[in-house]
Amino acid sequence: MKLVSFANNGRKSIGAIDGEVVIDLQTAYKAKIENEGKLFSNQLAEVCLPDNMVEFLQGGKESMDAAKEAVQFALKNNPHDIPLTLNKSDIKICAPILNPGKIIGVGHNYRDHIVEMGRDLPTYPVLFAKFANTVIGPEEDIPFYPISEQLDYEAELAFVIGKRARNVPQETALDYVAGYTICNDVTYRDIQRRTTQFFQGKSIDGTAPMGPWIVTSDEIKDPSRLEISLSVNGEERQRSNTSNLIFTVQSLIEYLSELMTLDPGDVILTGTPGGVGVARNPQAFLKDGDVVRIEIEKIGVLQNKVKKVATI
């Protein structure tokens, strides 16, 4: 499934994409229960398929199974003329996870990017944090604040935790992944380099465009064989394959879950390939009006436009 968060007529909820149609999961599941003659359809639908992606993921396998049932029912039925599906063009697709508990970034994780930055291969993952204030959705503008002229892009495969993970070995690590999405780890380079910590340049509002959806892990059996690319205004700037990751999804889950408990809805960014603006000759930072397009095999396309903002 492709799971989305969407907004429609002032209501935010979660859905599943089928072509150009979005299945409203909670509404469809409620209709399914009512069609079966069961009582308390509102309460059951809200518990099994809440309108928040993090809460949905907290429901684990039961909620995921309910979502699949809701999709099947909605595509075959329309009882009492209840709108169980919506045209994708009529709604706003939001970032798939609007309020992640943790956003963990991994730096220096593609061999070509490490080479272009003139660094040695890391012995341990290089980690930093982003927060929910950085998250924006597909097609939303990337705000370019007047605090720097070095706004840079970073195409990244991101994975979403689906169940609580602590001290998980690599052999079973993928069992803890709900699915995969795309993130642009937008970075203010000069601010990032004010100190040895990455945090400052990566925590600014709007610096984590994410989406357009979560592709569930049953559709991507091997996250280490995906083509990834980024273009700016149609000019390709980055291209690689996740086979070039130093620390795989499995090894990151093992390492991170030894340090902390990973919870459903946590998002981990796996790093960016070579070709970032700061490392090009001449350097090529983002400008007002630039359109940044990231494509990852089996997931889709995340596109955003840069917009200069007068004040922060």
PDB file of C-alpha atoms in Angstrom:
ATOM      1  CA  MET A   1       0.000   0.000   0.000  1.00  0.00           C
ATOM      2  CA  LYS A   2       0.861   3.636  -0.408  1.00  0.00           C
ATOM      3  CA  LEU A   3      -0.251   5.389   2.775  1.00  0.00           C
ATOM      4  CA  VAL A   4      -0.876   9.139   2.785  1.00  0.00           C
ATOM      5  CA  SER A   5      -1.896  11.891   5.140  1.00  0.00           C
ATOM      6  CA  PHE A   6      -4.334  14.279   3.497  1.00  0.00           C
ATOM      7  CA  ALA A   7      -6.415  17.364   4.143  1.00  0.00           C
ATOM      8  CA  ASN A   8      -9.897  17.878   2.730  1.00  0.00           C
ATOM      9  CA  ASN A   9     -12.418  20.594   3.669  1.00  0.00           C
ATOM     10  CA  GLY A  10     -10.694  21.357   6.953  1.00  0.00           C
ATOM     11  CA  ARG A  11     -10.345  17.701   7.959  1.00  0.00           C
ATOM     12  CA  LYS A  12      -7.033  15.860   8.177  1.00  0.00           C
ATOM     13  CA  SER A  13      -6.930  12.100   7.961  1.00  0.00           C
ATOM     14  CA  ILE A  14      -5.025   9.168   6.460  1.00  0.00           C
ATOM     15  CA  GLY A  15      -5.664   7.270   3.274  1.00  0.00           C
ATOM     16  CA  ALA A  16      -4.294   4.842   0.735  1.00  0.00           C
ATOM     17  CA  ILE A  17      -3.430   5.740  -2.856  1.00  0.00           C
ATOM     18  CA  ASP A  18      -4.792   3.688  -5.751  1.00  0.00           C
ATOM     19  CA  GLY A  19      -3.824   5.398  -8.993  1.00  0.00           C
ATOM     20  CA  GLU A  20      -5.455   8.834  -8.943  1.00  0.00           C
ATOM     21  CA  VAL A  21      -7.834   7.863  -6.148  1.00  0.00           C
ATOM     22  CA  VAL A  22      -7.367   8.190  -2.386  1.00  0.00           C
ATOM     23  CA  ILE A  23      -9.288   5.795  -0.169  1.00  0.00           C
ATOM     24  CA  ASP A  24     -10.412   7.515   3.031  1.00  0.00           C
ATOM     25  CA  LEU A  25      -9.414   4.699   5.381  1.00  0.00           C
ATOM     26  CA  GLN A  26     -11.415   5.605   8.472  1.00  0.00           C
ATOM     27  CA  THR A  27     -14.593   6.348   6.537  1.00  0.00           C
ATOM     28  CA  ALA A  28     -14.222   3.199   4.427  1.00  0.00           C
ATOM     29  CA  TYR A  29     -13.644   0.999   7.460  1.00  0.00           C
ATOM     30  CA  LYS A  30     -16.660   2.489   9.228  1.00  0.00           C
ATOM     31  CA  ALA A  31     -18.794   1.732   6.167  1.00  0.00           C
ATOM     32  CA  LYS A  32     -17.455  -1.820   6.045  1.00  0.00           C
ATOM     33  CA  ILE A  33     -18.363  -2.429   9.692  1.00  0.00           C
ATOM     34  CA  GLU A  34     -21.833  -0.985   9.224  1.00  0.00           C
ATOM     35  CA  ASN A  35     -22.305  -3.114   6.119  1.00  0.00           C
ATOM     36  CA  GLU A  36     -21.551  -6.181   8.240  1.00  0.00           C
ATOM     37  CA  GLY A  37     -24.268  -5.183  10.707  1.00  0.00           C
ATOM     38  CA  LYS A  38     -21.880  -4.545  13.592  1.00  0.00           C
ATOM     39  CA  LEU A  39     -22.515  -1.977  16.313  1.00  0.00           C
ATOM     40  CA  PHE A  40     -20.261   0.889  17.437  1.00  0.00           C
ATOM     41  CA  SER A  41     -18.897   1.483  13.937  1.00  0.00           C
ATOM     42  CA  ASN A  42     -17.679   4.997  14.744  1.00  0.00           C
ATOM     43  CA  GLN A  43     -15.752   3.903  17.801  1.00  0.00           C
ATOM     44  CA  LEU A  44     -14.265   0.824  16.135  1.00  0.00           C
ATOM     45  CA  ALA A  45     -13.164   2.796  13.080  1.00  0.00           C
ATOM     46  CA  GLU A  46     -11.534   5.496  15.198  1.00  0.00           C
ATOM     47  CA  VAL A  47      -9.638   2.897  17.229  1.00  0.00           C
ATOM     48  CA  CYS A  48      -8.506   0.689  14.332  1.00  0.00           C
ATOM     49  CA  LEU A  49      -7.904   3.452  11.792  1.00  0.00           C
ATOM     50  CA  PRO A  50      -7.309   6.769  13.573  1.00  0.00           C
ATOM     51  CA  ASP A  51      -6.913   9.898  11.477  1.00  0.00           C
ATOM     52  CA  ASN A  52      -3.260  10.392  12.518  1.00  0.00           C
ATOM     53  CA  MET A  53      -0.466   8.365  10.900  1.00  0.00           C
ATOM     54  CA  VAL A  54       1.564   7.947  14.091  1.00  0.00           C
ATOM     55  CA  GLU A  55      -1.454   6.649  15.995  1.00  0.00           C
ATOM     56  CA  PHE A  56      -2.280   4.373  13.070  1.00  0.00           C
ATOM     57  CA  LEU A  57       1.238   2.882  13.133  1.00  0.00           C
ATOM     58  CA  GLN A  58       0.953   2.389  16.873  1.00  0.00           C
ATOM     59  CA  GLY A  59      -1.908   0.012  16.085  1.00  0.00           C
ATOM     60  CA  GLY A  60       0.582  -2.366  14.475  1.00  0.00           C
ATOM     61  CA  LYS A  61      -0.517  -5.348  12.410  1.00  0.00           C
ATOM     62  CA  GLU A  62      -4.158  -5.016  13.443  1.00  0.00           C
ATOM     63  CA  SER A  63      -4.399  -1.488  12.044  1.00  0.00           C
ATOM     64  CA  MET A  64      -2.472  -2.428   8.903  1.00  0.00           C
ATOM     65  CA  ASP A  65      -4.816  -5.366   8.280  1.00  0.00           C
ATOM     66  CA  ALA A  66      -7.825  -3.101   8.863  1.00  0.00           C
ATOM     67  CA  ALA A  67      -6.432  -0.651   6.303  1.00  0.00           C
ATOM     68  CA  LYS A  68      -6.146  -3.407   3.697  1.00  0.00           C
ATOM     69  CA  GLU A  69      -9.728  -4.463   4.395  1.00  0.00           C
ATOM     70  CA  ALA A  70     -10.905  -0.853   4.084  1.00  0.00           C
ATOM     71  CA  VAL A  71      -9.160  -0.470   0.715  1.00  0.00           C
ATOM     72  CA  GLN A  72     -10.700  -3.661  -0.675  1.00  0.00           C
ATOM     73  CA  PHE A  73     -14.155  -2.672   0.539  1.00  0.00           C
ATOM     74  CA  ALA A  74     -13.949   0.897  -0.801  1.00  0.00           C
ATOM     75  CA  LEU A  75     -12.855  -0.191  -4.273  1.00  0.00           C
ATOM     76  CA  LYS A  76     -15.740  -2.663  -4.549  1.00  0.00           C
ATOM     77  CA  ASN A  77     -18.563  -0.879  -2.730  1.00  0.00           C
ATOM     78  CA  ASN A  78     -20.182   2.489  -2.232  1.00  0.00           C
ATOM     79  CA  PRO A  79     -23.063   1.825   0.188  1.00  0.00           C
ATOM     80  CA  HIS A  80     -25.616   4.574   0.748  1.00  0.00           C
ATOM     81  CA  ASP A  81     -23.617   6.859  -1.564  1.00  0.00           C
ATOM     82  CA  ILE A  82     -21.025   7.477   1.139  1.00  0.00           C
ATOM     83  CA  PRO A  83     -17.858   8.951  -0.472  1.00  0.00           C
ATOM     84  CA  LEU A  84     -15.246   6.369   0.460  1.00  0.00           C
ATOM     85  CA  THR A  85     -12.785   7.531  -2.184  1.00  0.00           C
ATOM     86  CA  LEU A  86     -11.552  10.959  -3.195  1.00  0.00           C
ATOM     87  CA  ASN A  87      -9.851  12.230  -6.319  1.00  0.00           C
ATOM     88  CA  LYS A  88      -6.220  12.943  -5.551  1.00  0.00           C
ATOM     89  CA  SER A  89      -6.475  16.229  -7.442  1.00  0.00           C
ATOM     90  CA  ASP A  90      -9.281  17.425  -5.140  1.00  0.00           C
ATOM     91  CA  ILE A  91      -7.387  17.095  -1.853  1.00  0.00           C
ATOM     92  CA  LYS A  92      -4.100  18.213  -0.372  1.00  0.00           C
ATOM     93  CA  ILE A  93      -1.513  15.480   0.123  1.00  0.00           C
ATOM     94  CA  CYS A  94       0.421  16.310   3.283  1.00  0.00           C
ATOM     95  CA  ALA A  95       3.679  14.939   4.633  1.00  0.00           C
ATOM     96  CA  PRO A  96       2.907  11.306   5.462  1.00  0.00           C
ATOM     97  CA  ILE A  97       3.919  11.787   9.096  1.00  0.00           C
ATOM     98  CA  LEU A  98       3.079  15.234  10.429  1.00  0.00           C
ATOM     99  CA  ASN A  99       4.228  14.758  14.012  1.00  0.00           C
ATOM    100  CA  PRO A 100       7.074  12.236  14.208  1.00  0.00           C
ATOM    101  CA  GLY A 101       8.384  11.620  17.703  1.00  0.00           C
ATOM    102  CA  LYS A 102      11.933  11.388  16.364  1.00  0.00           C
ATOM    103  CA  ILE A 103      13.599  12.339  13.101  1.00  0.00           C
ATOM    104  CA  ILE A 104      17.110  10.900  13.045  1.00  0.00           C
ATOM    105  CA  GLY A 105      19.514  11.877  10.292  1.00  0.00           C
ATOM    106  CA  VAL A 106      22.550   9.897   9.204  1.00  0.00           C
ATOM    107  CA  GLY A 107      25.484  11.807   7.737  1.00  0.00           C
ATOM    108  CA  HIS A 108      28.324  10.557   5.534  1.00  0.00           C
ATOM    109  CA  ASN A 109      26.595   7.321   4.569  1.00  0.00           C
ATOM    110  CA  TYR A 110      27.202   7.176   0.793  1.00  0.00           C
ATOM    111  CA  ARG A 111      30.737   6.429  -0.314  1.00  0.00           C
ATOM    112  CA  ASP A 112      30.670   8.988  -3.167  1.00  0.00           C
ATOM    113  CA  HIS A 113      29.428  11.741  -0.839  1.00  0.00           C
ATOM    114  CA  ILE A 114      32.193  11.010   1.678  1.00  0.00           C
ATOM    115  CA  VAL A 115      34.796  11.251  -1.077  1.00  0.00           C
ATOM    116  CA  GLU A 116      33.479  14.582  -2.368  1.00  0.00           C
ATOM    117  CA  MET A 117      33.468  15.987   1.180  1.00  0.00           C
ATOM    118  CA  GLY A 118      37.076  14.871   1.704  1.00  0.00           C
ATOM    119  CA  ARG A 119      36.366  12.682   4.726  1.00  0.00           C
ATOM    120  CA  ASP A 120      37.291   9.178   5.846  1.00  0.00           C
ATOM    121  CA  LEU A 121      34.770   6.364   5.958  1.00  0.00           C
ATOM    122  CA  PRO A 122      33.088   6.439   9.379  1.00  0.00           C
ATOM    123  CA  THR A 123      33.461   3.587  11.833  1.00  0.00           C
ATOM    124  CA  TYR A 124      30.075   4.346  13.381  1.00  0.00           C
ATOM    125  CA  PRO A 125      27.033   6.103  11.919  1.00  0.00           C
ATOM    126  CA  VAL A 126      27.234   9.895  12.066  1.00  0.00           C
ATOM    127  CA  LEU A 127      23.947  10.937  13.669  1.00  0.00           C
ATOM    128  CA  PHE A 128      22.029  14.178  14.089  1.00  0.00           C
ATOM    129  CA  ALA A 129      18.438  15.136  14.885  1.00  0.00           C
ATOM    130  CA  LYS A 130      15.735  17.067  13.122  1.00  0.00           C
ATOM    131  CA  PHE A 131      12.377  17.918  14.679  1.00  0.00           C
ATOM    132  CA  ALA A 132       8.723  18.092  13.656  1.00  0.00           C
ATOM    133  CA  ASN A 133       9.021  21.826  12.897  1.00  0.00           C
ATOM    134  CA  THR A 134      11.129  20.924   9.858  1.00  0.00           C
ATOM    135  CA  VAL A 135       8.486  18.731   8.203  1.00  0.00           C
ATOM    136  CA  ILE A 136       6.601  19.963   5.148  1.00  0.00           C
ATOM    137  CA  GLY A 137       4.707  17.986   2.537  1.00  0.00           C
ATOM    138  CA  PRO A 138       5.004  17.372  -1.182  1.00  0.00           C
ATOM    139  CA  GLU A 139       4.383  20.433  -3.356  1.00  0.00           C
ATOM    140  CA  GLU A 140       4.758  22.741  -0.346  1.00  0.00           C
ATOM    141  CA  ASP A 141       7.299  25.539  -0.682  1.00  0.00           C
ATOM    142  CA  ILE A 142      10.685  25.192   0.976  1.00  0.00           C
ATOM    143  CA  PRO A 143      11.031  28.460   2.942  1.00  0.00           C
ATOM    144  CA  PHE A 144      14.357  30.227   2.284  1.00  0.00           C
ATOM    145  CA  TYR A 145      14.974  32.485   5.262  1.00  0.00           C
ATOM    146  CA  PRO A 146      17.296  35.538   5.118  1.00  0.00           C
ATOM    147  CA  ILE A 147      19.805  34.024   7.542  1.00  0.00           C
ATOM    148  CA  SER A 148      22.083  32.514   4.903  1.00  0.00           C
ATOM    149  CA  GLU A 149      22.700  32.284   1.164  1.00  0.00           C
ATOM    150  CA  GLN A 150      23.855  28.662   1.322  1.00  0.00           C
ATOM    151  CA  LEU A 151      20.653  26.648   1.090  1.00  0.00           C
ATOM    152  CA  ASP A 152      21.501  23.119  -0.037  1.00  0.00           C
ATOM    153  CA  TYR A 153      19.614  19.952  -1.015  1.00  0.00           C
ATOM    154  CA  GLU A 154      20.073  16.322   0.020  1.00  0.00           C
ATOM    155  CA  ALA A 155      18.047  13.493  -1.524  1.00  0.00           C
ATOM    156  CA  GLU A 156      17.443  10.744   1.022  1.00  0.00           C
ATOM    157  CA  LEU A 157      15.674   7.428   1.419  1.00  0.00           C
ATOM    158  CA  ALA A 158      13.802   7.498   4.728  1.00  0.00           C
ATOM    159  CA  PHE A 159      12.284   4.602   6.582  1.00  0.00           C
ATOM    160  CA  VAL A 160       9.484   4.686   9.132  1.00  0.00           C
ATOM    161  CA  ILE A 161       9.422   2.547  12.256  1.00  0.00           C
ATOM    162  CA  GLY A 162       6.299   0.380  12.552  1.00  0.00           C
ATOM    163  CA  LYS A 163       6.674  -1.180  15.997  1.00  0.00           C
ATOM    164  CA  ARG A 164       8.661  -0.479  19.132  1.00  0.00           C
ATOM    165  CA  ALA A 165      12.282  -1.533  18.692  1.00  0.00           C
ATOM    166  CA  ARG A 166      14.926  -2.023  21.348  1.00  0.00           C
ATOM    167  CA  ASN A 167      18.133  -4.067  20.927  1.00  0.00           C
ATOM    168  CA  VAL A 168      17.035  -5.450  17.566  1.00  0.00           C
ATOM    169  CA  PRO A 169      19.531  -7.610  15.608  1.00  0.00           C
ATOM    170  CA  GLN A 170      20.062  -7.004  11.896  1.00  0.00           C
ATOM    171  CA  GLU A 171      18.556 -10.386  11.047  1.00  0.00           C
ATOM    172  CA  THR A 172      15.063  -9.270  12.115  1.00  0.00           C
ATOM    173  CA  ALA A 173      15.455  -5.503  11.715  1.00  0.00           C
ATOM    174  CA  LEU A 174      13.260  -5.119   8.630  1.00  0.00           C
ATOM    175  CA  ASP A 175      10.339  -6.584  10.602  1.00  0.00           C
ATOM    176  CA  TYR A 176      10.289  -3.268  12.482  1.00  0.00           C
ATOM    177  CA  VAL A 177       9.936  -1.097   9.365  1.00  0.00           C
ATOM    178  CA  ALA A 178       6.419   0.069   8.486  1.00  0.00           C
ATOM    179  CA  GLY A 179       7.528   1.459   5.152  1.00  0.00           C
ATOM    180  CA  TYR A 180       9.664   3.845   3.147  1.00  0.00           C
ATOM    181  CA  THR A 181       9.359   7.426   1.970  1.00  0.00           C
ATOM    182  CA  ILE A 182      11.460  10.240   0.498  1.00  0.00           C
ATOM    183  CA  CYS A 183      12.978  13.151   2.375  1.00  0.00           C
ATOM    184  CA  ASN A 184      14.963  16.190   1.294  1.00  0.00           C
ATOM    185  CA  ASP A 185      17.368  16.977   4.132  1.00  0.00           C
ATOM    186  CA  VAL A 186      17.536  20.688   3.273  1.00  0.00           C
ATOM    187  CA  THR A 187      20.583  22.241   4.926  1.00  0.00           C
ATOM    188  CA  TYR A 188      21.871  25.766   5.541  1.00  0.00           C
ATOM    189  CA  ARG A 189      25.537  24.932   4.962  1.00  0.00           C
ATOM    190  CA  ASP A 190      27.308  27.869   6.566  1.00  0.00           C
ATOM    191  CA  ILE A 191      25.105  27.582   9.653  1.00  0.00           C
ATOM    192  CA  GLN A 192      25.763  23.831   9.759  1.00  0.00           C
ATOM    193  CA  ARG A 193      29.492  24.564   9.840  1.00  0.00           C
ATOM    194  CA  ARG A 194      29.414  27.101  12.648  1.00  0.00           C
ATOM    195  CA  THR A 195      30.250  24.252  15.028  1.00  0.00           C
ATOM    196  CA  THR A 196      31.303  20.607  14.725  1.00  0.00           C
ATOM    197  CA  GLN A 197      27.678  19.576  15.323  1.00  0.00           C
ATOM    198  CA  PHE A 198      25.322  19.471  12.299  1.00  0.00           C
ATOM    199  CA  PHE A 199      22.209  20.372  14.280  1.00  0.00           C
ATOM    200  CA  GLN A 200      21.985  24.151  13.697  1.00  0.00           C
ATOM    201  CA  GLY A 201      21.925  24.046   9.923  1.00  0.00           C
ATOM    202  CA  LYS A 202      19.432  21.199   9.780  1.00  0.00           C
ATOM    203  CA  SER A 203      16.806  22.170  12.358  1.00  0.00           C
ATOM    204  CA  ILE A 204      15.343  25.284  10.702  1.00  0.00           C
ATOM    205  CA  ASP A 205      11.618  25.388   9.889  1.00  0.00           C
ATOM    206  CA  GLY A 206      10.686  23.671   6.628  1.00  0.00           C
ATOM    207  CA  THR A 207      13.970  21.834   6.085  1.00  0.00           C
ATOM    208  CA  ALA A 208      12.491  18.323   5.854  1.00  0.00           C
ATOM    209  CA  PRO A 209      10.192  18.049   2.833  1.00  0.00           C
ATOM    210  CA  MET A 210       8.782  14.521   3.084  1.00  0.00           C
ATOM    211  CA  GLY A 211       6.534  12.278   1.034  1.00  0.00           C
ATOM    212  CA  PRO A 212       4.584  11.943  -1.049  1.00  0.00           C
ATOM    213  CA  TRP A 213       3.520   8.778   0.799  1.00  0.00           C
ATOM    214  CA  ILE A 214       4.781   5.760   2.722  1.00  0.00           C
ATOM    215  CA  VAL A 215       5.211   2.623   0.633  1.00  0.00           C
ATOM    216  CA  THR A 216       4.621  -0.260   3.033  1.00  0.00           C
ATOM    217  CA  SER A 217       7.515  -2.615   3.602  1.00  0.00           C
ATOM    218  CA  ASP A 218       5.765  -5.606   2.029  1.00  0.00           C
ATOM    219  CA  GLU A 219       6.208  -3.850  -1.338  1.00  0.00           C
ATOM    220  CA  ILE A 220       9.946  -3.175  -0.869  1.00  0.00           C
ATOM    221  CA  LYS A 221      11.643  -6.357   0.264  1.00  0.00           C
ATOM    222  CA  ASP A 222      15.195  -5.055  -0.235  1.00  0.00           C
ATOM    223  CA  PRO A 223      15.790  -1.345   0.516  1.00  0.00           C
ATOM    224  CA  SER A 224      19.449  -1.710  -0.498  1.00  0.00           C
ATOM    225  CA  ARG A 225      18.816  -1.833  -4.256  1.00  0.00           C
ATOM    226  CA  LEU A 226      16.929   1.373  -5.033  1.00  0.00           C
ATOM    227  CA  GLU A 227      17.913   4.031  -7.582  1.00  0.00           C
ATOM    228  CA  ILE A 228      17.855   7.557  -6.153  1.00  0.00           C
ATOM    229  CA  SER A 229      18.205  10.863  -7.992  1.00  0.00           C
ATOM    230  CA  LEU A 230      17.696  14.596  -7.516  1.00  0.00           C
ATOM    231  CA  SER A 231      17.315  17.394 -10.041  1.00  0.00           C
ATOM    232  CA  VAL A 232      17.074  21.163  -9.733  1.00  0.00           C
ATOM    233  CA  ASN A 233      15.023  22.863 -12.454  1.00  0.00           C
ATOM    234  CA  GLY A 234      15.382  19.705 -14.546  1.00  0.00           C
ATOM    235  CA  GLU A 235      19.183  19.509 -14.195  1.00  0.00           C
ATOM    236  CA  GLU A 236      20.298  16.285 -12.551  1.00  0.00           C
ATOM    237  CA  ARG A 237      22.498  16.958  -9.526  1.00  0.00           C
ATOM    238  CA  GLN A 238      22.511  13.630  -7.671  1.00  0.00           C
ATOM    239  CA  ARG A 239      22.218   9.995  -8.782  1.00  0.00           C
ATOM    240  CA  SER A 240      23.162   6.844  -6.952  1.00  0.00           C
ATOM    241  CA  ASN A 241      21.789   3.579  -5.610  1.00  0.00           C
ATOM    242  CA  THR A 242      21.126   2.588  -2.020  1.00  0.00           C
ATOM    243  CA  SER A 243      23.543  -0.294  -2.595  1.00  0.00           C
ATOM    244  CA  ASN A 244      26.206   2.386  -1.986  1.00  0.00           C
ATOM    245  CA  LEU A 245      25.093   2.921   1.616  1.00  0.00           C
ATOM    246  CA  ILE A 246      27.817   2.212   4.161  1.00  0.00           C
ATOM    247  CA  PHE A 247      25.293   1.564   6.927  1.00  0.00           C
ATOM    248  CA  THR A 248      22.217  -0.272   5.620  1.00  0.00           C
ATOM    249  CA  VAL A 249      18.687   0.076   6.941  1.00  0.00           C
ATOM    250  CA  GLN A 250      19.200  -3.154   8.905  1.00  0.00           C
ATOM    251  CA  SER A 251      22.475  -2.041  10.465  1.00  0.00           C
ATOM    252  CA  LEU A 252      21.037   1.376  11.353  1.00  0.00           C
ATOM    253  CA  ILE A 253      18.110  -0.215  13.172  1.00  0.00           C
ATOM    254  CA  GLU A 254      20.464  -2.478  15.083  1.00  0.00           C
ATOM    255  CA  TYR A 255      22.775   0.398  16.015  1.00  0.00           C
ATOM    256  CA  LEU A 256      20.066   2.922  16.881  1.00  0.00           C
ATOM    257  CA  SER A 257      17.974   0.461  18.881  1.00  0.00           C
ATOM    258  CA  GLU A 258      21.003  -0.206  21.069  1.00  0.00           C
ATOM    259  CA  LEU A 259      21.130   3.515  21.890  1.00  0.00           C
ATOM    260  CA  MET A 260      17.434   4.302  22.256  1.00  0.00           C
ATOM    261  CA  THR A 261      13.935   2.891  21.938  1.00  0.00           C
ATOM    262  CA  LEU A 262      12.558   3.445  18.456  1.00  0.00           C
ATOM    263  CA  ASP A 263       8.793   4.009  18.416  1.00  0.00           C
ATOM    264  CA  PRO A 264       6.146   3.711  15.701  1.00  0.00           C
ATOM    265  CA  GLY A 265       6.213   6.791  13.510  1.00  0.00           C
ATOM    266  CA  ASP A 266       9.895   7.588  14.098  1.00  0.00           C
ATOM    267  CA  VAL A 267      11.588   8.559  10.821  1.00  0.00           C
ATOM    268  CA  ILE A 268      15.210   7.736   9.989  1.00  0.00           C
ATOM    269  CA  LEU A 269      16.936   9.464   7.057  1.00  0.00           C
ATOM    270  CA  THR A 270      19.639   7.232   5.601  1.00  0.00           C
ATOM    271  CA  GLY A 271      21.989   9.846   4.138  1.00  0.00           C
ATOM    272  CA  THR A 272      22.550  11.503   0.779  1.00  0.00           C
ATOM    273  CA  PRO A 273      24.633  10.624  -2.307  1.00  0.00           C
ATOM    274  CA  GLY A 274      27.336  12.754  -3.873  1.00  0.00           C
ATOM    275  CA  GLY A 275      26.472  15.880  -5.832  1.00  0.00           C
ATOM    276  CA  VAL A 276      25.345  18.244  -3.081  1.00  0.00           C
ATOM    277  CA  GLY A 277      25.598  21.917  -3.907  1.00  0.00           C
ATOM    278  CA  VAL A 278      28.361  22.769  -1.458  1.00  0.00           C
ATOM    279  CA  ALA A 279      30.704  20.162  -2.994  1.00  0.00           C
ATOM    280  CA  ARG A 280      30.217  21.163  -6.638  1.00  0.00           C
ATOM    281  CA  ASN A 281      32.726  23.261  -8.561  1.00  0.00           C
ATOM    282  CA  PRO A 282      31.522  25.955  -8.691  1.00  0.00           C
ATOM    283  CA  GLN A 283      29.221  25.600  -5.721  1.00  0.00           C
ATOM    284  CA  ALA A 284      25.528  25.533  -6.624  1.00  0.00           C
ATOM    285  CA  PHE A 285      23.162  26.467  -3.821  1.00  0.00           C
ATOM    286  CA  LEU A 286      19.390  26.708  -4.115  1.00  0.00           C
ATOM    287  CA  LYS A 287      17.760  29.990  -5.128  1.00  0.00           C
ATOM    288  CA  ASP A 288      14.303  31.500  -4.899  1.00  0.00           C
ATOM    289  CA  GLY A 289      12.030  29.761  -7.403  1.00  0.00           C
ATOM    290  CA  ASP A 290      14.145  26.618  -7.855  1.00  0.00           C
ATOM    291  CA  VAL A 291      12.171  23.386  -8.241  1.00  0.00           C
ATOM    292  CA  VAL A 292      13.748  20.403  -6.499  1.00  0.00           C
ATOM    293  CA  ARG A 293      12.649  16.956  -7.649  1.00  0.00           C
ATOM    294  CA  ILE A 294      13.701  13.724  -5.916  1.00  0.00           C
ATOM    295  CA  GLU A 295      12.857  10.309  -7.314  1.00  0.00           C
ATOM    296  CA  ILE A 296      13.440   6.969  -5.618  1.00  0.00           C
ATOM    297  CA  GLU A 297      12.729   3.675  -7.328  1.00  0.00           C
ATOM    298  CA  LYS A 298       9.566   1.868  -6.124  1.00  0.00           C
ATOM    299  CA  ILE A 299       8.527   4.899  -4.033  1.00  0.00           C
ATOM    300  CA  GLY A 300       7.865   7.813  -6.373  1.00  0.00           C
ATOM    301  CA  VAL A 301       8.619  11.514  -6.659  1.00  0.00           C
ATOM    302  CA  LEU A 302       8.891  14.289  -4.071  1.00  0.00           C
ATOM    303  CA  GLN A 303       8.867  17.779  -5.555  1.00  0.00           C
ATOM    304  CA  ASN A 304       9.091  21.170  -3.853  1.00  0.00           C
ATOM    305  CA  LYS A 305       9.758  24.757  -4.859  1.00  0.00           C
ATOM    306  CA  VAL A 306      12.073  27.126  -3.015  1.00  0.00           C
ATOM    307  CA  LYS A 307      10.465  30.373  -1.863  1.00  0.00           C
ATOM    308  CA  LYS A 308      12.362  33.293  -0.389  1.00  0.00           C
ATOM    309  CA  VAL A 309      10.839  34.456   2.901  1.00  0.00           C
ATOM    310  CA  ALA A 310      11.224  38.030   4.095  1.00  0.00           C
ATOM    311  CA  THR A 311      11.507  37.216   7.801  1.00  0.00           C
ATOM    312  CA  ILE A 312      11.984  34.130   9.916  1.00  0.00           C
TER     313      ILE A 312
END
